[in-house]
Amino acid sequence: MGVPHPLVAYAAPYPFSFDLATTALVLIDMQRDFLEPGGFGASLGNDVDELRRTIAPLRAVLDACRAAGMTVVHTREGHLPDLSDCPPSKLLRGSPSLRIGDPGPKGRILVRGEEGHDIIEELYPAAGETVIDKPGKGAFYATGLGDLLAARGIRRLVVTGVTTEVCVHTTVREANDRGYECLVLSDCVGSYFPEFQRAGLEMISAQGGIFGWTAESAAFLRALATAATVSPDSAETAARPAS
Ligand code: TIU
C-alpha cells in the first residue's frame, strides 16, 4: 500500500496538507479546573464560558478523528501530590491563597488524581487513547510525548484545547522546534481573554506561518471527510522528527 493522497484543510496562511496515519489530534488540558463553573479557573474570576464554547466543536472533531482511526492524545497539566515536580518559580506564582497544591473547589489545585485535574466528561479519553500528564505548560517538556509520536511516525499535530496563549501556544512552539507541523483549530482553542485569543491565533499563522497554521474546525472536518482509510505504510515510510 502506498502513501495516501494528502488531505488539505483550508487554513491560514495557506492550505495545510496532512494524512491520517502521520497526523495526531492533540487536546490540551481540557480539565475540570480550567473549564467548569466552580473550578479553579472560575474561582480566580475568569469567565469559563470563554473556554466552554470550545467543547461542542472539539467534540465533533474528536468524534471524527476517532472514526477516522487517527492517533488521539489528551494532556493534563498537574503535579505529583508531593509537588516534587513543581518548580518553586511556578509554585510561588500568583495569589498566596490560590497556590498549586492548596485545597480548591474541586480538590487540591493542579494535583494529579484530584477531581479538578481530570478531563471534562464531554471529552473524556476513550480506552486506548493516550493521556499525557505534564508538569509544565508545554506538552513535550518532561513527558513522553516526543517518544510516543516518534514511535507512531507522527509528523503533524492538529492542536486544540486551553488556553490559547498559555498551554496551546507553548506546546505549538515546542512542537515547531522539534520539527512537527501544527494546525491549530481556532474554534477549538480558548482563552479567558478575548484579546489574547485573537492575538494568540494571529501569532501562529503570521510571517508565513511562523509557528504553524490556523483553521476553523469546519475546514478540517471537510478535509477529513474526504479520507477513506488509514494507510499504515505511510507511517512507516515517514521521516521522523527528533523527539
Ligand atoms: N493549560 C493552561 O493553559 N494552563 C494555564 O495555567 N493557563 C492559563 O491561562 N492560566
CSV table of C-alpha atoms and ligand atoms in Angstrom, one decimal:
chain,number,residue,atom,x,y,z
A,1,MET,CA,0.0,0.0,0.0
A,2,GLY,CA,1.5,3.4,-0.9
A,3,VAL,CA,1.3,6.8,0.8
A,4,PRO,CA,-2.2,8.1,0.6
A,5,HIS,CA,-3.1,11.3,-1.2
A,6,PRO,CA,-2.8,14.1,1.3
A,7,LEU,CA,-5.9,15.8,2.7
A,8,VAL,CA,-5.9,19.6,2.5
A,9,ALA,CA,-7.6,21.8,5.0
A,10,TYR,CA,-8.2,25.4,4.0
A,11,ALA,CA,-6.1,27.3,6.5
A,12,ALA,CA,-4.1,30.4,7.2
A,13,PRO,CA,-1.6,31.4,5.9
A,14,TYR,CA,-2.1,28.7,3.2
A,15,PRO,CA,-3.7,25.3,3.0
A,16,PHE,CA,-2.5,22.6,5.4
A,17,SER,CA,-1.7,19.2,3.9
A,18,PHE,CA,-1.9,16.1,6.1
A,19,ASP,CA,-2.8,12.4,6.1
A,20,LEU,CA,-4.4,10.2,8.7
A,21,ALA,CA,-1.5,8.0,9.5
A,22,THR,CA,1.1,10.7,10.3
A,23,THR,CA,-1.2,13.2,12.0
A,24,ALA,CA,-2.4,13.2,15.6
A,25,LEU,CA,-5.2,15.2,17.3
A,26,VAL,CA,-3.9,16.8,20.5
A,27,LEU,CA,-6.4,18.0,23.1
A,28,ILE,CA,-4.6,20.3,25.6
A,29,ASP,CA,-5.7,20.4,29.2
A,30,MET,CA,-9.5,20.2,28.8
A,31,GLN,CA,-9.6,19.8,32.6
A,32,ARG,CA,-12.5,20.5,35.0
A,33,ASP,CA,-10.5,23.1,36.9
A,34,PHE,CA,-10.0,25.2,33.8
A,35,LEU,CA,-13.4,24.8,32.2
A,36,GLU,CA,-16.1,24.1,34.8
A,37,PRO,CA,-18.1,26.6,36.8
A,38,GLY,CA,-16.9,26.4,40.4
A,39,GLY,CA,-13.4,25.2,39.4
A,40,PHE,CA,-10.0,26.8,39.9
A,41,GLY,CA,-10.2,29.0,36.8
A,42,ALA,CA,-13.6,30.3,37.7
A,43,SER,CA,-12.5,30.9,41.3
A,44,LEU,CA,-9.8,33.3,40.0
A,45,GLY,CA,-12.6,35.4,38.5
A,46,ASN,CA,-12.2,34.1,35.0
A,47,ASP,CA,-15.2,33.7,32.6
A,48,VAL,CA,-15.2,29.9,31.9
A,49,ASP,CA,-17.8,30.5,29.1
A,50,GLU,CA,-14.9,31.8,27.0
A,51,LEU,CA,-13.4,28.3,27.3
A,52,ARG,CA,-16.6,26.3,27.3
A,53,ARG,CA,-17.5,27.4,23.8
A,54,THR,CA,-14.7,25.1,22.5
A,55,ILE,CA,-16.4,22.0,23.9
A,56,ALA,CA,-19.0,21.4,21.2
A,57,PRO,CA,-16.8,21.9,18.1
A,58,LEU,CA,-14.0,20.0,19.8
A,59,ARG,CA,-16.4,17.1,20.5
A,60,ALA,CA,-17.2,17.0,16.8
A,61,VAL,CA,-13.6,17.0,15.8
A,62,LEU,CA,-12.8,14.3,18.4
A,63,ASP,CA,-15.6,12.1,17.1
A,64,ALA,CA,-14.4,12.5,13.5
A,65,CYS,CA,-10.8,11.8,14.3
A,66,ARG,CA,-11.8,8.7,16.3
A,67,ALA,CA,-13.9,7.5,13.4
A,68,ALA,CA,-11.0,8.0,11.0
A,69,GLY,CA,-8.7,6.0,13.2
A,70,MET,CA,-6.3,8.9,13.9
A,71,THR,CA,-4.0,9.0,16.9
A,72,VAL,CA,-5.6,11.0,19.7
A,73,VAL,CA,-3.6,12.4,22.6
A,74,HIS,CA,-5.0,14.2,25.6
A,75,THR,CA,-2.9,16.2,28.0
A,76,ARG,CA,-3.5,17.3,31.6
A,77,GLU,CA,-1.5,19.9,33.4
A,78,GLY,CA,-0.7,18.9,37.0
A,79,HIS,CA,1.7,17.8,39.6
A,80,LEU,CA,2.6,14.9,41.9
A,81,PRO,CA,0.9,15.1,45.3
A,82,ASP,CA,4.2,16.0,47.0
A,83,LEU,CA,4.7,18.7,44.3
A,84,SER,CA,8.3,17.5,43.8
A,85,ASP,CA,7.8,18.1,40.0
A,86,CYS,CA,6.7,21.7,40.5
A,87,PRO,CA,9.5,24.2,40.4
A,88,PRO,CA,9.4,26.9,43.1
A,89,SER,CA,9.0,29.6,40.4
A,90,LYS,CA,5.7,28.1,39.4
A,91,LEU,CA,4.6,27.2,42.9
A,92,LEU,CA,5.2,30.7,44.3
A,93,ARG,CA,3.5,32.5,41.5
A,94,GLY,CA,0.1,34.0,42.0
A,95,SER,CA,-2.1,34.9,45.0
A,96,PRO,CA,-0.9,33.1,48.1
A,97,SER,CA,-4.4,31.9,48.8
A,98,LEU,CA,-4.6,30.1,45.5
A,99,ARG,CA,-1.4,28.2,45.0
A,100,ILE,CA,-0.8,24.9,43.3
A,101,GLY,CA,-1.4,22.1,45.8
A,102,ASP,CA,-3.8,24.1,48.0
A,103,PRO,CA,-7.3,22.9,48.6
A,104,GLY,CA,-9.5,24.3,45.9
A,105,PRO,CA,-13.2,23.9,44.9
A,106,LYS,CA,-12.6,20.6,43.2
A,107,GLY,CA,-9.7,19.1,45.3
A,108,ARG,CA,-6.1,20.2,45.5
A,109,ILE,CA,-5.3,22.6,42.7
A,110,LEU,CA,-3.4,21.1,39.7
A,111,VAL,CA,-2.6,17.9,41.6
A,112,ARG,CA,-2.9,14.6,39.8
A,113,GLY,CA,-5.7,12.4,40.9
A,114,GLU,CA,-7.9,15.3,42.2
A,115,GLU,CA,-11.4,15.9,40.7
A,116,GLY,CA,-10.5,19.2,39.2
A,117,HIS,CA,-7.4,17.8,37.5
A,118,ASP,CA,-9.4,15.3,35.4
A,119,ILE,CA,-10.7,15.8,31.9
A,120,ILE,CA,-14.2,17.1,31.4
A,121,GLU,CA,-16.9,14.4,30.8
A,122,GLU,CA,-17.8,15.7,27.3
A,123,LEU,CA,-14.2,15.0,26.0
A,124,TYR,CA,-13.2,12.1,28.3
A,125,PRO,CA,-10.4,9.9,26.8
A,126,ALA,CA,-11.6,6.7,25.3
A,127,ALA,CA,-9.9,3.4,26.0
A,128,GLY,CA,-6.6,3.2,24.2
A,129,GLU,CA,-6.2,7.0,23.9
A,130,THR,CA,-3.0,8.4,25.4
A,131,VAL,CA,-3.2,10.8,28.3
A,132,ILE,CA,0.0,12.8,28.9
A,133,ASP,CA,0.4,14.2,32.4
A,134,LYS,CA,2.6,17.3,32.1
A,135,PRO,CA,4.1,19.4,34.8
A,136,GLY,CA,4.7,22.4,32.5
A,137,LYS,CA,2.8,24.5,30.1
A,138,GLY,CA,4.2,22.6,27.0
A,139,ALA,CA,3.2,19.0,26.4
A,140,PHE,CA,6.7,18.0,25.4
A,141,TYR,CA,8.6,19.2,28.5
A,142,ALA,CA,9.3,16.4,31.0
A,143,THR,CA,6.8,14.0,29.3
A,144,GLY,CA,7.0,11.0,27.0
A,145,LEU,CA,5.1,12.8,24.2
A,146,GLY,CA,8.0,13.1,21.8
A,147,ASP,CA,8.9,9.4,22.1
A,148,LEU,CA,5.3,8.4,21.6
A,149,LEU,CA,4.8,10.5,18.5
A,150,ALA,CA,8.1,9.3,17.1
A,151,ALA,CA,7.2,5.6,17.7
A,152,ARG,CA,4.0,6.1,15.8
A,153,GLY,CA,5.6,8.1,12.9
A,154,ILE,CA,3.5,11.2,13.7
A,155,ARG,CA,4.8,14.4,12.0
A,156,ARG,CA,1.8,16.7,12.1
A,157,LEU,CA,-0.4,17.8,15.0
A,158,VAL,CA,-3.9,19.2,15.0
A,159,VAL,CA,-3.9,21.2,18.2
A,160,THR,CA,-6.9,22.0,20.3
A,161,GLY,CA,-7.6,22.9,23.9
A,162,VAL,CA,-6.9,25.5,26.5
A,163,THR,CA,-5.7,28.1,27.0
A,164,THR,CA,-4.7,29.5,23.6
A,165,GLU,CA,-1.9,31.8,24.8
A,166,VAL,CA,-0.6,29.6,27.5
A,167,CYS,CA,-0.5,25.8,27.1
A,168,VAL,CA,-1.6,25.7,23.5
A,169,HIS,CA,1.0,28.2,22.4
A,170,THR,CA,3.8,26.7,24.5
A,171,THR,CA,3.0,23.3,23.0
A,172,VAL,CA,2.9,24.6,19.5
A,173,ARG,CA,6.2,26.3,20.0
A,174,GLU,CA,7.8,23.2,21.4
A,175,ALA,CA,6.4,21.1,18.6
A,176,ASN,CA,7.6,23.6,16.0
A,177,ASP,CA,11.2,23.5,17.3
A,178,ARG,CA,11.0,19.6,17.2
A,179,GLY,CA,10.0,19.6,13.5
A,180,TYR,CA,6.3,19.0,13.8
A,181,GLU,CA,3.8,20.9,11.6
A,182,CYS,CA,0.9,22.2,13.6
A,183,LEU,CA,-2.6,23.1,12.6
A,184,VAL,CA,-4.4,25.0,15.4
A,185,LEU,CA,-8.2,24.8,15.2
A,186,SER,CA,-9.4,28.4,16.0
A,187,ASP,CA,-12.8,27.5,17.4
A,188,CYS,CA,-11.4,24.5,19.4
A,189,VAL,CA,-8.9,26.6,21.4
A,190,GLY,CA,-10.0,29.1,24.0
A,191,SER,CA,-8.7,31.9,26.2
A,192,TYR,CA,-10.3,33.6,29.2
A,193,PHE,CA,-9.2,36.8,27.5
A,194,PRO,CA,-10.7,37.6,24.0
A,195,GLU,CA,-7.8,39.8,23.1
A,196,PHE,CA,-5.3,37.0,23.8
A,197,GLN,CA,-7.4,34.6,21.8
A,198,ARG,CA,-7.3,36.8,18.7
A,199,ALA,CA,-3.6,37.8,19.0
A,200,GLY,CA,-2.6,34.2,20.0
A,201,LEU,CA,-4.1,32.8,16.8
A,202,GLU,CA,-2.7,35.6,14.7
A,203,MET,CA,0.8,35.0,16.1
A,204,ILE,CA,0.7,31.4,14.9
A,205,SER,CA,0.0,32.0,11.3
A,206,ALA,CA,1.8,35.4,10.9
A,207,GLN,CA,5.0,35.7,9.0
A,208,GLY,CA,4.1,33.0,6.6
A,209,GLY,CA,3.2,30.5,9.3
A,210,ILE,CA,5.9,31.2,11.8
A,211,PHE,CA,4.6,28.5,14.2
A,212,GLY,CA,2.1,26.8,12.0
A,213,TRP,CA,-1.4,27.1,10.5
A,214,THR,CA,-4.8,28.1,11.9
A,215,ALA,CA,-8.2,27.0,10.5
A,216,GLU,CA,-11.8,26.7,11.7
A,217,SER,CA,-12.8,23.1,12.6
A,218,ALA,CA,-15.3,23.0,9.8
A,219,ALA,CA,-12.4,23.3,7.3
A,220,PHE,CA,-10.5,20.5,9.0
A,221,LEU,CA,-13.7,18.3,9.1
A,222,ARG,CA,-14.3,18.8,5.4
A,223,ALA,CA,-10.8,17.6,4.6
A,224,LEU,CA,-11.2,14.7,6.9
A,225,ALA,CA,-14.5,13.7,5.3
A,226,THR,CA,-12.6,13.1,2.0
A,227,ALA,CA,-10.4,10.4,3.7
A,228,ALA,CA,-11.2,6.8,3.0
A,229,THR,CA,-8.9,4.7,5.1
A,230,VAL,CA,-5.7,4.9,7.2
A,231,SER,CA,-2.6,3.6,5.4
A,232,PRO,CA,-0.3,2.1,8.0
A,233,ASP,CA,2.5,2.1,5.4
A,234,SER,CA,2.7,5.9,5.3
A,235,ALA,CA,3.6,5.9,9.0
A,236,GLU,CA,6.5,3.6,8.4
A,237,THR,CA,8.0,5.5,5.5
A,238,ALA,CA,7.6,8.9,7.0
A,239,ALA,CA,10.7,10.9,8.1
A,240,ARG,CA,10.7,11.2,11.8
A,241,PRO,CA,11.4,14.5,13.6
A,242,ALA,CA,13.6,14.4,16.6
A,243,SER,CA,11.8,13.9,19.9
B,1,TIU,N1,-3.5,24.8,30.4
B,1,TIU,C1,-3.1,26.0,30.6
B,1,TIU,O1,-3.2,26.9,29.7
B,1,TIU,N2,-2.7,26.4,31.9
B,1,TIU,C2,-2.8,27.6,32.4
B,1,TIU,O2,-2.4,27.9,33.5
B,1,TIU,N3,-3.4,28.6,31.6
B,1,TIU,C3,-3.8,29.8,32.0
B,1,TIU,O3,-4.2,30.5,31.1
B,1,TIU,N4,-3.5,30.3,33.2
